[in-house]
Amino acid sequence: MAEATNFIEQIINDELENGVVKSVYTRFPPEPNGYLHIGHAKSICLNFGIKEKYGGKCNLFFDDTNPSKEKTEFVEAIKEDIKWLGFTWDKETYASDYFGKIYEFAIELIKKGKAFVCDMTAEEISASRGTLTEAGKESPYRNRSVEENLELFKAMKDGKFADGEKCLRAKIDMASPNINMRDPVIYRILRQPHHRTGNTWCIYPMYDYAHPICDYMQGVTHSLCTLEFEDHRPLYDWVGIELGFSPKPRQIEFARLNVTNLVMSKRYLKKLVEDGSVEGWDDPRMPTLAGIRNRGVPAEVLKDFCGRIGVSKANSEVQISYLEACIREYLNEHAERAMAVLKPVKVTIANYPDGMSEELDFEINPKDGDGKTRKITFSKNIFIDADDFSVAPPPKYFRLKKDGYVRLKSAFIIKCDDVIFGDNGEVKELICSYVPESKSGNDTSGIKVKGVVQWVNADDAVDVKIRKYGYLLNDEEYPGQDFSERMNKESLKVFEGKVEPYVMNNSADKVYQFIRTGYFKRFAVKDGEVLSEIVSLKDNFNK
Ligand code: ATP
Ligand code: MG
C-alpha cells in the first residue's frame, strides 16, 4: 500500500486495510459563484492527488444550491483552472442534477417523522435557536402530523406560498449541544431562476442537507472539506444514517490554506473586480488561479507549493514569501536571462568610437549548464537603470558612482567621469569611459570591480512599459475584517522602460530574468504589449 503522506491518507490506508472501503472516490466541490483561488488549489491537489495515488476516482461537483449567486461563466472558469493544473475529473456533476432525488429524500424524512414544515420566519428561527449554554425552543409546528407535513411540503414545491413563508426543518434535537443539530432548516422557498434548472424549482435544499445526499448519489467515499465544517459533520452523518445510506460517505476536515497578504474569499475578490480595484478576475495581482496563470506562474510550481505546505488539521498561515521562493526556485532554473532597464539613464561612453558597434556573447541561462550564448550589441550610447547609479553612495556601494568603476553585464568595465543633471536636479546623463581590455570572458585589464549592472544598447533597445506589482493587501492586522482598510493603493507600478530587442522578437510565452530586478514576461494589454512581473528577485523569505 502507498505510504501515507498526511492524516487523510492514513485514514484511507487504514480503511482499505480493514476492508471498510474497497476503493477511493473523492470530489472537488466548488460553488460556481466566483473564480477559484489558491486556497482551492490546495483542495484540488488533495482530492485529485488522492484519486491518482489510489487509482480511484474524483468528480468535479458543482455545489449550485444557491441560485442567486451562481453563474455559468464561473462554471467555465473553474473547469479551465482545474485543467490548467493538469487534473482530469471522472464526472462533471451538479447538486442541481440531484434536485429531484433530494426532494424525494425529504419526503422520506417526513414520512419517518424526521422532518416538518415550519411557519416561523428566518428571524424567529434564529432567535429560538438558543446559545452555546442554553437550549433552543421547539417550534410550535414541530408536531404536525406526517400527512399535514407531506401536504404542506408539496404545496411549498408547487409554489403555493410566498418566499420565506414556510420552510422544511429536520426534526433532531433543540437541546443538542451542537447548534447545527437544533432542527436545522433543510429546504427554503426561493423564487430565483437557477443557472441550470431555470424556474423548475421554487424551493431549494440547504447545503448541509444536500451535500451528503449528493456525495452518496455519486458514490463518494471520502468527502473532504475545510475545518469550519467540523461542527456540521454530525448533521452530515445524521442525514446519511436516517436515509440509510450504505456505504455511507465519510466527511473528513482539513485546514484551510491561508497566505499572508492574500485574501481567499470569493466574496471579497468579487468586490475587487466589481469596484474596479483590479482589471478582472484574472488580473495578475489576484490570488485567483486565473490571475496566477496570467501572472506567469507555471502550474507545476503551484502544485509543488501545495505539496510542500502539506495537509493538516491545524489552521495556520503560510508566508507569501514562501510561495515566492518556490516560484523563484523554479524560474531560476527555467528562465532565460535578458537585460532591461526600468528607469533608463543615458550613458555616453566618451572613448568609444562614434558609429561603431560590436557583438558580444551573452549566456542564455547560466543555470542549465549548457553554456549556450546569444549575441547582444554594444555601442557608444547605452542606458543603465537609474537605481544602478548613486549621486551620494552609501558605504560599500558597488554599483556606479562618480569616479567609480562597474562592470556592464557581459560587456566592459566602465568608469563614470561626469554627471549631467537636468533642470530638476535629476541625473540626466552619465559621461563614462570604458576599459577596452576588460571585455567579459577575456579581461586582461587587471581592474577589480565588485558590481555588475545591466544595460541596453540605445541603438536597438525597444521602449516598453514595464509593470511591477505589490500585494493587493497590506500585511498589518486590522481589528475588523473589512479588507478595504488593508488595500494597498500602490499595487501596480508602471515604468517607461527599455528592453533589448531579443525579448520582444522572441516567442511571446517565454519568461526572463532581468538581472537584480526579477522575472518578467510579455503581457498583452488593451493598447499593445507590456512586460509584466512574475516575481521580484529580492528574496525576503525567512528560511
Ligand atoms: P470562498 O469563501 O472563497 O467562497 P468556499 O470554501 O466557500 O470559499 P467553495 O467553492 O465552496 O468555496 O470551495 C470548494 C472547495 O474548496 C471546498 O471543499 C472548500 O473547503 C475548499 N476550499 C476553499 N477555500 C479553501 C482554502 N483557503 N484552503 C483549502 N481549501 C479551500
Ligand atoms: Mg462556499
Coordinates of N, CA and C and ligand atoms in Angstrom, one line a residue, residues 28-31 33 37 39-40 42-43 224-226 228 254-257 264-266, ligand 1:
F28 N -14.2 17.3 -5.9 CA -13.9 18.7 -5.6 C -15.1 19.5 -5.8
P29 N -15.6 20.2 -4.7 CA -17.0 20.7 -4.7 C -17.1 22.2 -4.7
P30 N -16.7 22.9 -5.8 CA -16.8 24.4 -5.7 C -18.2 24.9 -5.9
E31 N -18.5 26.0 -5.3 CA -19.7 26.7 -5.6 C -19.4 27.6 -6.8
N33 N -19.7 30.5 -7.8 CA -20.1 31.9 -7.5 C -18.9 32.8 -7.6
H37 N -9.5 30.3 -6.3 CA -8.2 30.9 -5.8 C -7.2 29.9 -5.3
G39 N -6.4 28.9 -2.5 CA -6.9 28.0 -1.5 C -7.5 26.8 -2.1
H40 N -8.3 27.1 -3.2 CA -8.9 26.0 -3.8 C -7.9 25.0 -4.4
K42 N -5.3 24.0 -3.2 CA -4.9 23.0 -2.1 C -5.9 21.9 -2.1
S43 N -7.2 22.3 -2.2 CA -8.3 21.3 -2.1 C -8.3 20.4 -3.4
L224 N -14.0 15.4 1.5 CA -13.0 16.3 2.2 C -13.4 17.7 2.1
C225 N -13.4 18.3 3.3 CA -13.8 19.7 3.3 C -13.0 20.5 4.4
T226 N -13.1 21.8 4.5 CA -12.3 22.5 5.4 C -12.9 22.5 6.8
E228 N -14.0 24.4 9.0 CA -15.2 25.1 9.6 C -16.4 24.2 9.4
F254 N -10.0 19.3 6.8 CA -8.6 19.6 6.9 C -8.5 21.2 7.0
A255 N -7.3 21.7 7.3 CA -7.1 23.1 7.5 C -7.1 23.9 6.2
R256 N -7.7 25.0 6.2 CA -7.7 25.9 5.0 C -6.3 26.4 4.8
L257 N -6.0 26.7 3.6 CA -4.8 27.4 3.3 C -5.0 28.9 3.4
M264 N -8.4 35.0 0.7 CA -9.0 33.9 0.0 C -10.5 33.8 0.2
S265 N -11.2 34.7 -0.3 CA -12.7 34.7 -0.2 C -13.2 35.2 -1.5
K266 N -14.0 34.4 -2.1 CA -14.6 34.8 -3.4 C -15.4 36.0 -3.3
Ligands
ATP1 P1 -14.9 31.1 -0.6 O1 -15.2 31.7 0.8 O2 -13.7 31.7 -1.3 O3 -16.2 31.1 -1.4 P2 -15.5 28.4 -0.2 O4 -15.0 27.4 0.8 O5 -16.9 28.9 0.1 O6 -14.6 29.6 -0.3 P3 -16.2 26.7 -2.3 O7 -16.4 27.0 -3.7 O8 -17.4 26.3 -1.5 O9 -15.5 27.9 -1.7 O10 -15.0 25.6 -2.0 C1 -14.8 24.5 -2.8 C2 -13.8 23.6 -2.0 O11 -12.6 24.3 -1.9 C3 -14.3 23.3 -0.6 O12 -14.1 21.9 -0.4 C4 -13.5 24.2 0.3 O13 -13.4 23.6 1.5 C5 -12.2 24.3 -0.5 N1 -11.5 25.5 -0.1 C6 -12.0 26.8 -0.3 N2 -11.1 27.6 0.2 C7 -10.0 26.9 0.7 C8 -8.8 27.2 1.3 N3 -8.4 28.5 1.5 N4 -7.9 26.2 1.6 C9 -8.3 25.0 1.3 N5 -9.4 24.6 0.7 C10 -10.3 25.5 0.4

